[in-house]
XYZ file of C-alpha atoms in Angstrom:
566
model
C 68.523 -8.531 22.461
C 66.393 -5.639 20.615
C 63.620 -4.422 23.145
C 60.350 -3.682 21.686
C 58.878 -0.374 22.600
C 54.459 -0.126 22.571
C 53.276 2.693 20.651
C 50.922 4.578 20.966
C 47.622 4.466 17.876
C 46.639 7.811 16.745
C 43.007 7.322 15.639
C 41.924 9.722 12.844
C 39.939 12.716 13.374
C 36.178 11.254 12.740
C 33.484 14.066 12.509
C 31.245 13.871 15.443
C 27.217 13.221 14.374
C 25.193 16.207 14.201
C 21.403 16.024 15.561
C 19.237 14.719 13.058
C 17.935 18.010 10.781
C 14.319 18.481 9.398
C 15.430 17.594 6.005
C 17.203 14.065 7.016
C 14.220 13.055 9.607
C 11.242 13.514 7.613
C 13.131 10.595 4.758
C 15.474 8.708 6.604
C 14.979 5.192 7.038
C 16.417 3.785 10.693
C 18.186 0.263 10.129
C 19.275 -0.620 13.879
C 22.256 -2.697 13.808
C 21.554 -6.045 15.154
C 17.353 -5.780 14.558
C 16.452 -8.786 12.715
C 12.192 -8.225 13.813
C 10.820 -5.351 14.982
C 7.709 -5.705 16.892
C 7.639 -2.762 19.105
C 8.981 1.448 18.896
C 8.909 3.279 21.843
C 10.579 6.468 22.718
C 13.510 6.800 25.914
C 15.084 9.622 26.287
C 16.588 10.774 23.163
C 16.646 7.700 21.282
C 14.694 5.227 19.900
C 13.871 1.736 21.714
C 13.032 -0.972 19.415
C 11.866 -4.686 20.630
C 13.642 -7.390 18.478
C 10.927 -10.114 19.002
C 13.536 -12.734 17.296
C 16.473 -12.288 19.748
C 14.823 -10.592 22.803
C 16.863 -7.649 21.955
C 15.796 -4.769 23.621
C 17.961 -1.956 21.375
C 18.340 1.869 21.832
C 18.682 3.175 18.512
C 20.095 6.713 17.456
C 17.990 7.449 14.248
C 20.432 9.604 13.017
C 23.308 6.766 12.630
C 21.355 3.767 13.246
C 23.752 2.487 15.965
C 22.178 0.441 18.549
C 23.198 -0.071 22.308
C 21.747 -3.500 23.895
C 19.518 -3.001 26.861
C 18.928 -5.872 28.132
C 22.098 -7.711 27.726
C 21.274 -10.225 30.428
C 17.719 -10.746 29.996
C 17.125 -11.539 26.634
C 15.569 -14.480 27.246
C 12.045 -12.587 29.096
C 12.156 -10.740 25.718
C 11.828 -13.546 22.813
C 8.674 -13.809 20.802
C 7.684 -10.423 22.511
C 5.389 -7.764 21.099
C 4.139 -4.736 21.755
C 5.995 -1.613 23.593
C 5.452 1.146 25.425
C 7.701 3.246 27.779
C 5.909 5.195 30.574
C 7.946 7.314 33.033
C 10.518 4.355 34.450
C 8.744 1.860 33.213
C 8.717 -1.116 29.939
C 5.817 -2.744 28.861
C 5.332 -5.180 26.802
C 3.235 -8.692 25.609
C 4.568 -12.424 25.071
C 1.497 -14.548 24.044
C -1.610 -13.881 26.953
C 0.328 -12.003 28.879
C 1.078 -8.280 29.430
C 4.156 -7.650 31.477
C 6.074 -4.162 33.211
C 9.312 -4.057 34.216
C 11.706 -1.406 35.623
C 14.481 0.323 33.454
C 16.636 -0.547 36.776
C 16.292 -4.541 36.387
C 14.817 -5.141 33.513
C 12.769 -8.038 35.717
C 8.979 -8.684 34.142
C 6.005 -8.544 36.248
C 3.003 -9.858 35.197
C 0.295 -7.112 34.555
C -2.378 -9.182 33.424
C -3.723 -12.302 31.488
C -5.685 -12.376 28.342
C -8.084 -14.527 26.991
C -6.468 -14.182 23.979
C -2.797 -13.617 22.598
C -1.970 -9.949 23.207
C -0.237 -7.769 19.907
C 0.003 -4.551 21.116
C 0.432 -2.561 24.429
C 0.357 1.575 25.009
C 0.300 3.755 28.455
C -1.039 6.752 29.151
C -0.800 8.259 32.703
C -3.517 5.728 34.726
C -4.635 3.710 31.741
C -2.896 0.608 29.810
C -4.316 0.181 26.211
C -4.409 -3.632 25.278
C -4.715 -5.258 21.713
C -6.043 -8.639 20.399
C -6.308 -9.922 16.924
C -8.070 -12.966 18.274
C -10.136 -10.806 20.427
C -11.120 -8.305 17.816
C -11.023 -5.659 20.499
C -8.738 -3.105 22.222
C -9.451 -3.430 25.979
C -8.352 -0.501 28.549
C -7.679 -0.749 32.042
C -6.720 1.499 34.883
C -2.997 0.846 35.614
C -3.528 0.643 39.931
C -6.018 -1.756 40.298
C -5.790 -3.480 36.946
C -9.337 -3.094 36.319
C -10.977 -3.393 32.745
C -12.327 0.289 32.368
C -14.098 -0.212 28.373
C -13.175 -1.739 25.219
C -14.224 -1.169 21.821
C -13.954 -3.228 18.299
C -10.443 -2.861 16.525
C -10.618 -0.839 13.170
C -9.077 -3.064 11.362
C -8.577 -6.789 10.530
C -4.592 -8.106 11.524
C -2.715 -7.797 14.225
C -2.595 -4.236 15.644
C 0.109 -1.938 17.919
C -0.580 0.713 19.784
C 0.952 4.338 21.050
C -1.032 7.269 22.596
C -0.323 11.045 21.853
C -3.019 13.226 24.163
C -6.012 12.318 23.865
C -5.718 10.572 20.497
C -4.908 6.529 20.421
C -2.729 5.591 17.552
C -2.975 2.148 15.489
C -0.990 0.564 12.465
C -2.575 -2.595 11.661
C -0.059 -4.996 10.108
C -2.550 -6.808 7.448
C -4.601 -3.667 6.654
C -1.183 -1.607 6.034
C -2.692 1.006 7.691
C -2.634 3.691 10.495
C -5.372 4.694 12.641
C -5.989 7.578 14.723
C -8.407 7.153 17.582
C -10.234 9.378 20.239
C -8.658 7.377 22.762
C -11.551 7.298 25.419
C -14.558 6.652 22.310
C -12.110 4.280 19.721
C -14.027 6.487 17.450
C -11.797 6.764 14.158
C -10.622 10.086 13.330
C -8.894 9.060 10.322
C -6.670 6.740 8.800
C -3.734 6.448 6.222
C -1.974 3.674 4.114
C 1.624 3.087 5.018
C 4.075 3.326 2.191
C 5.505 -0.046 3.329
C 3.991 -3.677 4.025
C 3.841 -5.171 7.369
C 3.583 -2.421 9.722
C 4.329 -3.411 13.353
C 5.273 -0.634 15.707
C 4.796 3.577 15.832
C 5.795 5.954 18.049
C 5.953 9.520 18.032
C 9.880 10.806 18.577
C 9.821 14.580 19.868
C 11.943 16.595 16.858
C 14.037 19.242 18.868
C 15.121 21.488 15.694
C 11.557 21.709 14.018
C 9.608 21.228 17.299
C 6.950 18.964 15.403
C 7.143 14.832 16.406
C 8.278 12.618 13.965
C 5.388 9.613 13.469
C 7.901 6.212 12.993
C 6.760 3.397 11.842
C 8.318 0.025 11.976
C 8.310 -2.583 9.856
C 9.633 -6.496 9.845
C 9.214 -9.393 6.755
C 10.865 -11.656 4.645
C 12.646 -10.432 1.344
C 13.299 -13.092 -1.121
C 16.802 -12.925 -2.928
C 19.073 -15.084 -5.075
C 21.874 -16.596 -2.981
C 25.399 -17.840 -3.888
C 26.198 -21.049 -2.500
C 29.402 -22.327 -3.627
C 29.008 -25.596 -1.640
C 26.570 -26.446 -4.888
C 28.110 -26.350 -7.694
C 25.730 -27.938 -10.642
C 23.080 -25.064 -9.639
C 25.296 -22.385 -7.328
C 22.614 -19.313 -6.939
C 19.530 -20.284 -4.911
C 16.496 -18.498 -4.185
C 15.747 -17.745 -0.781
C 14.161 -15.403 2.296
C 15.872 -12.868 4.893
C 14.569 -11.104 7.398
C 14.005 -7.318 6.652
C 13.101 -4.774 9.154
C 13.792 -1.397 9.533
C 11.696 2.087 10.399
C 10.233 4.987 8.345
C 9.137 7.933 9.559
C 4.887 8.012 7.927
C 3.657 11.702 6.905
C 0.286 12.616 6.899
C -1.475 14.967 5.248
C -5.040 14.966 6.239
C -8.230 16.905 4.210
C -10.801 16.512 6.477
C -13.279 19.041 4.033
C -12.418 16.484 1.208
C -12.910 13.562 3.362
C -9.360 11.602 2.647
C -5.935 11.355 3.658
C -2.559 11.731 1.806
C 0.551 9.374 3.335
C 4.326 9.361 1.772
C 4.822 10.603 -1.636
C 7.158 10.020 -4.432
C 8.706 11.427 -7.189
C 8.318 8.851 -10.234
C 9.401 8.547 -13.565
C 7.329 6.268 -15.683
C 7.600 5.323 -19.512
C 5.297 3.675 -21.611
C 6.690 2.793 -25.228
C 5.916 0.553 -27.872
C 8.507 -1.632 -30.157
C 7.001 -2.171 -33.545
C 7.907 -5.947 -33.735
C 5.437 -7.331 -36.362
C 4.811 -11.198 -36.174
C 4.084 -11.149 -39.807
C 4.996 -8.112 -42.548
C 2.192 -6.393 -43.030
C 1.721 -2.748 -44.589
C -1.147 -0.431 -42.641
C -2.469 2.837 -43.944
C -3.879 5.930 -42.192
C -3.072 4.136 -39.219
C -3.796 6.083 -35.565
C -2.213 4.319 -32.390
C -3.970 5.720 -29.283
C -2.081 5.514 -26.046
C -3.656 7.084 -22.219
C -1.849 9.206 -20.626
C -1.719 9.935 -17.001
C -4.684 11.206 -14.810
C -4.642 14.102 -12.779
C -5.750 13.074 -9.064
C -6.089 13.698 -5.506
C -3.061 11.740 -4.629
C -1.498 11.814 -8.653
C 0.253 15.306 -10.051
C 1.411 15.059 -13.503
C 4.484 17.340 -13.458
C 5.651 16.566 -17.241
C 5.019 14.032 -20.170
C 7.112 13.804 -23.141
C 6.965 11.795 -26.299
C 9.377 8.696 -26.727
C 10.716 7.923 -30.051
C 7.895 9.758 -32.062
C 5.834 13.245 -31.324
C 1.984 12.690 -30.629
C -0.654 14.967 -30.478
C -2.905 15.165 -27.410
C -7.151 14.282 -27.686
C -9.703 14.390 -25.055
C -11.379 11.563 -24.206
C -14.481 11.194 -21.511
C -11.998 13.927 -19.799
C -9.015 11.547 -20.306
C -6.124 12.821 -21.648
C -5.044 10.503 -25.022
C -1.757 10.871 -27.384
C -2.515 9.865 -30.716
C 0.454 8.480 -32.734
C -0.297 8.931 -36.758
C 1.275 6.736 -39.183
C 0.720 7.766 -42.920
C 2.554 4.328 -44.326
C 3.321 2.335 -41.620
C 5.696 -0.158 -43.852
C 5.887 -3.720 -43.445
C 10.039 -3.390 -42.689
C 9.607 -0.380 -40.759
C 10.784 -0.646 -36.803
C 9.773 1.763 -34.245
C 10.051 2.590 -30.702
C 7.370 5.162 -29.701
C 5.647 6.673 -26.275
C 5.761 8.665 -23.705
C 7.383 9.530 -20.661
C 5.729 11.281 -17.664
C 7.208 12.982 -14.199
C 4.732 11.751 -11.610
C 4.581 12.562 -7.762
C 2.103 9.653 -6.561
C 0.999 8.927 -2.964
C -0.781 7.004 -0.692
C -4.681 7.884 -0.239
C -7.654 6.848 2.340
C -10.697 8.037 1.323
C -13.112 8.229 4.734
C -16.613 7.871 3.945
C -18.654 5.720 6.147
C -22.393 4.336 5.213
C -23.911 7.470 7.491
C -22.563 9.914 4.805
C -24.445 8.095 1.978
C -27.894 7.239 3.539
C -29.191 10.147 1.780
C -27.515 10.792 -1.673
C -28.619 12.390 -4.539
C -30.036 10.352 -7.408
C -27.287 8.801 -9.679
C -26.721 11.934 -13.157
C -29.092 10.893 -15.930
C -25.919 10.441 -18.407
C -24.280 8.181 -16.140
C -27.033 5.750 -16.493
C -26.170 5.036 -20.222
C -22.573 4.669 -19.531
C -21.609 3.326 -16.251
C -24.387 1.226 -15.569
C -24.615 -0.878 -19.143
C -22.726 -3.360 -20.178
C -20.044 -1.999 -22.759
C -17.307 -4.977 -22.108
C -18.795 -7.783 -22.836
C -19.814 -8.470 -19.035
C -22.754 -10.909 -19.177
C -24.979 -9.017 -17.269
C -27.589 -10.600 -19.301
C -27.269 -14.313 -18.192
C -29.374 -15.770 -15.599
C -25.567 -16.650 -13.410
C -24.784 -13.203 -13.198
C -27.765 -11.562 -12.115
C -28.786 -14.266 -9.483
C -24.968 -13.482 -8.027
C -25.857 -9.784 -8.466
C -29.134 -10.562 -5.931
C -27.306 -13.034 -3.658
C -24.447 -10.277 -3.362
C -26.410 -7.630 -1.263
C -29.279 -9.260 -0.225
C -31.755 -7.068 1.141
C -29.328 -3.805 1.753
C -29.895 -0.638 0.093
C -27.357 1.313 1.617
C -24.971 2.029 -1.316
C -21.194 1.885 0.360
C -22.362 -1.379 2.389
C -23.712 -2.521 -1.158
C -20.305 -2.403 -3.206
C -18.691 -3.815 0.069
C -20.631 -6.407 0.250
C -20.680 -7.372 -3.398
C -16.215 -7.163 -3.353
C -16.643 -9.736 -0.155
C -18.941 -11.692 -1.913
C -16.672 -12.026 -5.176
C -13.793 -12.445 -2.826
C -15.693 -15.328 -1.142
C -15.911 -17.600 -3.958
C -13.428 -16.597 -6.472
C -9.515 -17.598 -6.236
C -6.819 -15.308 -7.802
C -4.711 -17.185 -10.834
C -2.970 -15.690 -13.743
C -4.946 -16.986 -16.817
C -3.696 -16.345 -20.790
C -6.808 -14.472 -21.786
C -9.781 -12.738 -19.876
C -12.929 -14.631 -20.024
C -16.677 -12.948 -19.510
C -17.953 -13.025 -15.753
C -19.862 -16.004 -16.421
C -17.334 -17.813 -17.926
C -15.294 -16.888 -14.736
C -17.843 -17.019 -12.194
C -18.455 -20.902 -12.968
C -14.453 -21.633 -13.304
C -13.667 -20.053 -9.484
C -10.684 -18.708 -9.969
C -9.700 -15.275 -12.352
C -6.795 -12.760 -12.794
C -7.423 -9.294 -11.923
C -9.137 -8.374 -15.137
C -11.673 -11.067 -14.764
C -12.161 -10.037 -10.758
C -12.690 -6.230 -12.382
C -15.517 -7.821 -15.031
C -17.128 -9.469 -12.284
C -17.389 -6.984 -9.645
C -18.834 -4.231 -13.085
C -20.993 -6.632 -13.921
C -22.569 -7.011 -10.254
C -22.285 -3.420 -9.070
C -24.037 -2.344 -12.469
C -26.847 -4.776 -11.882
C -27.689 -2.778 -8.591
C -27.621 0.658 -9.819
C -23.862 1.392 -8.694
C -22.190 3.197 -11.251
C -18.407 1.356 -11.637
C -15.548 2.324 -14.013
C -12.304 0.477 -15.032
C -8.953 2.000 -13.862
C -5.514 1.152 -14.488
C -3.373 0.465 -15.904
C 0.123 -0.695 -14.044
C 1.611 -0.683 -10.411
C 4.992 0.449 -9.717
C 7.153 -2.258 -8.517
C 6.322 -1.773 -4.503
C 10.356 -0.816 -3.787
C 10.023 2.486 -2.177
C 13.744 2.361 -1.361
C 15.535 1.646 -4.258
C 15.620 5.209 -5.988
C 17.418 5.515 -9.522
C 17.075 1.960 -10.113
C 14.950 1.040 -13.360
C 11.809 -0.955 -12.379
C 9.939 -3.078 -14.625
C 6.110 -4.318 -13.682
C 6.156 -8.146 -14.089
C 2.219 -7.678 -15.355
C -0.430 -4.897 -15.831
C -3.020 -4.311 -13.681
C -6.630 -2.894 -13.311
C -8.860 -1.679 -10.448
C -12.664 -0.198 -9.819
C -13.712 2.838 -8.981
C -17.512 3.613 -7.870
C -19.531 6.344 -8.240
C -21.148 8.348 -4.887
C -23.894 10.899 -6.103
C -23.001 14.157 -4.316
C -19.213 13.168 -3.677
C -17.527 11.579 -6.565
C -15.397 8.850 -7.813
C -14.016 6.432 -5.143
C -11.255 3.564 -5.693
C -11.591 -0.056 -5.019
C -9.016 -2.841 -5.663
C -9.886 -5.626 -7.967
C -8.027 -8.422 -6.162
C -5.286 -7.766 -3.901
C -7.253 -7.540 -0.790
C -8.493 -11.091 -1.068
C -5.639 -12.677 0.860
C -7.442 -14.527 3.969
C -9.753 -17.475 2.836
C -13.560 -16.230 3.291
C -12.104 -13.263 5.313
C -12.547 -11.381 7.502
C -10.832 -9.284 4.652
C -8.972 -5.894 5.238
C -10.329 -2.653 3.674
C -6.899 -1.547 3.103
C -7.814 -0.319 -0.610
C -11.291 -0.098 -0.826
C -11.935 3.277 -1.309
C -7.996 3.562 -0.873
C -4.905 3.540 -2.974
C -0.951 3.008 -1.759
C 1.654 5.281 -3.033
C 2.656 2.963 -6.475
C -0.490 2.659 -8.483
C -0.051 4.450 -11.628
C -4.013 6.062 -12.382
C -4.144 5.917 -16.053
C -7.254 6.105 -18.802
C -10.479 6.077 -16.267
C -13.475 4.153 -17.706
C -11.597 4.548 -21.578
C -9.480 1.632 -23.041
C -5.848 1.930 -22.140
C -5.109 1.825 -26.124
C -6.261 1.271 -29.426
C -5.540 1.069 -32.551
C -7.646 2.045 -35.799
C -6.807 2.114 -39.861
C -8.711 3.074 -42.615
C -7.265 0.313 -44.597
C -10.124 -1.895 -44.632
C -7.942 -5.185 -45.997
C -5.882 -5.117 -42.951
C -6.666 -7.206 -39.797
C -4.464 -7.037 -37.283
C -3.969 -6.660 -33.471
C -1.587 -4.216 -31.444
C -0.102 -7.680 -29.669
C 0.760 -9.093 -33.414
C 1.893 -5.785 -34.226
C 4.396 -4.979 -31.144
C 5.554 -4.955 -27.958
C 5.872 -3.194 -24.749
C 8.383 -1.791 -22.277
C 7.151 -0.517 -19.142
C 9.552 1.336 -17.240
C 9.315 2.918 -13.062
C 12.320 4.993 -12.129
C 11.701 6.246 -8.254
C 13.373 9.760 -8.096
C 13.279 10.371 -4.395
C 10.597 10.412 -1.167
C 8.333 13.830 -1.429
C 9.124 16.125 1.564
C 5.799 16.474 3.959
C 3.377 19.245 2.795
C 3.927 21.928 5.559
C-alpha cells in the first residue's frame, strides 16, 4: 500500500501594496469589492468606510487596492435601505427612513438618536453637534449631541437628496440631483461655494487625511444604474438583451476655487475631439468658388485649446465676432469628387460653477450700446414679433427687475410648460410654444426669444457634448446628437452659461440649478453667438445645402483625468 505524504504549497512572492502616492490618489477611482450602492463615506482609521444601502454592508475599504473587509458581518440587517454616515470618535451614525441612529464600533447595536418628520438622507458629527438632512424637509436641522436638542436649521442649497460631512468650521454637501458640492459655514449654512461633480448621482463625501502630501483627499461616492447589452443564451431567437446594473464606485473631486473671478473649476480632462466632413453628395452637382466655414474651439475659463490641426484638407483661420473660424476653399468642387475634411483639436475641459447671486447684480451697469443691435434682436427667426411670444415674455418675470432672478425665472417658466422630444426640424418659438414639447434647439429659440424681449442680452452656444464616460480613456466616443446651450450677458461681469434643456427633469420643479450659470466637465464650447458652419459659392446657379452635400463624423477620445492645479 503506497502512503501518501501532504506537502507543503509554496505561495509565490506577491509584492506587498505600497501607501497610496500623490500621483495615484488625486485619479484613482475606489471600486470596493462587494459595494453594489453606496450611500454613505466616512473615514476610520486608515481606511475608507462605505455604507452599502442594498445589502447593509458596512465595508472598510483600502483605496489603494479596493479590497473591502465586512464590518458588520452579523448585523446587516439594522443596515439595509440605510443612508447617510458619519464616524465620530467610537461612534457610527447613520439614517434608515425618519430615523437617525448611533451605534458603537464594539457592537455594532443601533440606538435611536432621533425621529424626523420627514425621511432623513444625510447625517454628519462634529464634536457636540449632529448635522441632519431632509429632501422632504428642504432643510438641514442641527442639534446638540447630549440632550438631543434642535439648536438651528437653515434651507438646503440645493434641490435632491443631500449628504453631509464637516471639516472645521465648514459643512460639506453633494446633492445627488443637482450633481453638485457645497461648502457651507457650518454654524450660518451660508454657501461659500460650490462645484459640479464630474460624475452623476453623487451620494456620499468625506475627506481622507493624505499622509505623503499632507493635504485631504475630498471622495466622492457615487451609485446608479448602467444600461448594457446582455447575453442570454437561454433565448435563442433574440440572445443579447438590453438591461440595467448597479454601478457605484468613488472619485476623489478637485477643486479649484477663484473667488476674485467668482467661479469654481472641478475635475479636468484631457480630450481629443474631431470634427470632419465626408463629401457624400445626394445628387452630382458641380460648385464653384465654394468656401466651407467650420468653428473652431473657444478659449474659456474652464476650456484650453492646447492644439488644432486640419483633417483631410489645410484651412486657413478667420475671425469672427472674436470666434475663431477655418475656412475650407474649394476652387472646383467636382460633382465625382469625395472628401473627408476638418479639424482636430487637443482640449483640457472641466467642470465650472459660476457664483453670482441676485445681490451682485442689483446695481449693474447699463447693457454696451453695440450689444443692443446684436444680442437683443431677433437674427434667428425667433418670433419675437407675435403677440404668443411677447405675452410669454411678460408672464415669464412678472413684475421682477432684478436681472439674474429674471433669466431664472424665464428658464423655470419655459421649463414649466414645455416637454423635451427629439423633433426632425427646429420650428420658430411660436410654432413650439403652442406644440408643448421641443428639442434643445427649439428650448434655446424660446428662452432668446424671451430673455431678448426683457432687455437680457442671450447668445447661442454649442455645439456637441462629449459622451458623459469620464472613465473610459482611449476609447473613441461618438455624440448620438448635437447640442446647444445659452449664455447671458451681466453688464460689469460678463458672459454666463445656462443649459437649454437638461435641467428640466422634475415635472413643474422644484428644478436644480446644476447648470445655470454652470457647465460639467464634457461640453465642448464651440462658435459663441456665430453659426456653427456655413457654406457660401459664388456660383449663383447652384442651390444646395451642406446636409445634401455631406456628412459628419464627430469623434471624443478622453486622454486621461487632469492632475489638480497646485
Amino acid at each position: 500500500m503506497q502512503t501518501s505524504h501532504a506537502q507543503s504549497v509554496v505561495q509565490p512572492s506577491l509584492p506587498i501594496p505600497s501607501p497610496l502616492s500623490r500621483q495615484d490618489a488625486w485619479s484613482r477611482t475606489v471600486r470596493p469589492l462587494g459595494a453594489y450602492a453606496i450611500q454613505g463615506v466616512a473615514v476610520m482609521d486608515s481606511a475608507l468606510l462605505v455604507l452599502d444601502s442594498i445589502r447593509g454592508y458596512l465595508l472598510k475599504v483600502d483605496p489603494a487596492t479596493d479590497n473591502a473587509t465586512m464590518v458588520n458581518s452579523c448585523q446587516v440587517d439594522n443596515f439595509v435601505g440605510a443612508t447617510g454616515l458619519a464616524v465620530w470618535q467610537t461612534s457610527i451614525w447613520f439614517a434608515r427612513e425618519e430615523n437617525v441612529y448611533v451605534c458603537s464600533l464594539d457592537n455594532l447595536e443601533p440606538q435611536l438618536f432621533i425621529t424626523m418628520p420627514y425621511a432623513v438622507d444625510g447625517v454628519a458629527v462634529w464634536e457636540s453637534t449632529v448635522y441632519i438632512s431632509s429632501q422632504k424637509e428642504g432643510y438641514i436641522s442641527i442639534f446638540e449631541r447630549q440632550s438631543r436638542r434642535l439648536i438651528t436649521r437653515f434651507p438646503m442649497p440645493g434641490v435632491g437628496a443631500e449628504n453631509l460631512t464637516v471639516r472645521g468650521e465648514e459643512l460639506w454637501v453633494c446633492d445627488r440631483l443637482e450633481q453638485t458640492v457645497y461648502c457651507l459655514d457650518r454654524a450660518t449654512g451660508e454657501q461659500q461655494f460650490c462645484v459640479l461633480t464630474p460624475f452623476e448621482f453623487p451620494t456620499g463625501l468625506t475627506f481622507y487625511p493624505h499622509s505623503e502630501s499632507g493635504h485631504d483627499i475630498l471622495y466622492v461616492s457615487y451609485a446608479g444604474e448602467e444600461p448594457y447589452i446582455r447575453d442570454n443564451p437561454n433565448n435563442l431567437e433574440e440572445p443579447l438583451e438590453l438591461t440595467f446594473r448597479d454601478r457605484t464606485f468613488i472619485h476623489p473631486l478637485y477643486i479649484q476655487h477663484n473667488p476674485h473671478d467668482r467661479y469654481t473649476l472641478s475635475n479636468g480632462y484631457l480630450v481629443e475631439m474631431s470634427y470632419a466632413e465626408e463629401l457624400l453628395p445626394l445628387e452630382e452637382v458641380e460648385i464653384h468658388k465654394l468656401e466651407w466655414r467650420i468653428a473652431l474651439p473657444t478659449e474659456t475659463h474652464r476650456q484650453k485649446i492646447l492644439r488644432i490641426e486640419p483633417i483631410g484638407l489645410p484651412f486657413t483661420e478667420e475671425m469672427q465676432n472674436g470666434q475663431r473660424v477655418a475656412v475650407f476653399q474649394f476652387e472646383r468642387l467636382k460633382s465625382y469628387e469625395r472628401q473627408i475634411f476638418g479639424w482636430k483639436a487637443l482640449l483640457e475641459v472641466r467642470g465650472i460653477k459660476y457664483a453670482l447671486t441676485p445681490d451682485d447684480v442689483d446695481d449693474v451697469p447699463p447693457l454696451p450700446s453695440d450689444f443692443h443691435a446684436r444680442y437683443l434682436v431677433d437674427d434667428d427667426e425667433l418670433a419675437m414679433d407675435t403677440p404668443v411670444i411677447q405675452q410669454a415674455a411678460k408672464e415669464a418675470i412678472g413684475t421682477e427687475t432684478n436681472l439674474l432672478r429674471k433669466i431664472l425665472k424665464i428658464r423655470n417658466y419655459v421649463y414649466d410648460r414645455l416637454s423635451y422630444s427629439l423633433t426632425p426640424h427646429i420650428d420658430a418659438p411660436d410654432v413650439v410654444w403652442e406644440r408643448g414639447v421641443g428639442s434643445c434647439g427649439e428650448y434655446v429659440g424660446v428662452l432668446l426669444a424671451l430673455a431678448r424681449l426683457n432687455g437680457i442680452a442671450c447668445r447661442t452656444v454649442g455645439r456637441y457634448k462629449c459622451p458623459a464616460k469620464a472613465d473610459q480613456h482611449h476609447v473613441p466616443l461618438e455624440p448620438d446628437y448635437n447640442h446647444v446651450w445659452i449664455e447671458f450677458y451681466v453688464p460689469g461681469y460678463g458672459w454666463l452659461p445656462m443649459e437649454s434643456n437638461p435641467d428640466d427633469v422634475v415635472e413643474r420643479g422644484p428644478y436644480p440649478t446644476r447648470f445655470f450659470m454652470g457647465l460639467p466637465w464634457y461640453h465642448a464650447e464651440i462658435g459663441k453667438g456665430i453659426p456653427f458652419e456655413t457654406m457660401s459659392t459664388q456660383d449663383d446657379g447652384v442651390d444646395v445645402s451642406i446636409g445634401e452635400l455631406a456628412i459628419n463624423h464627430v469623434r471624443f477620445t478622453i486622454l486621461g483625468e487632469l492632475p489638480p492645479s497646485d
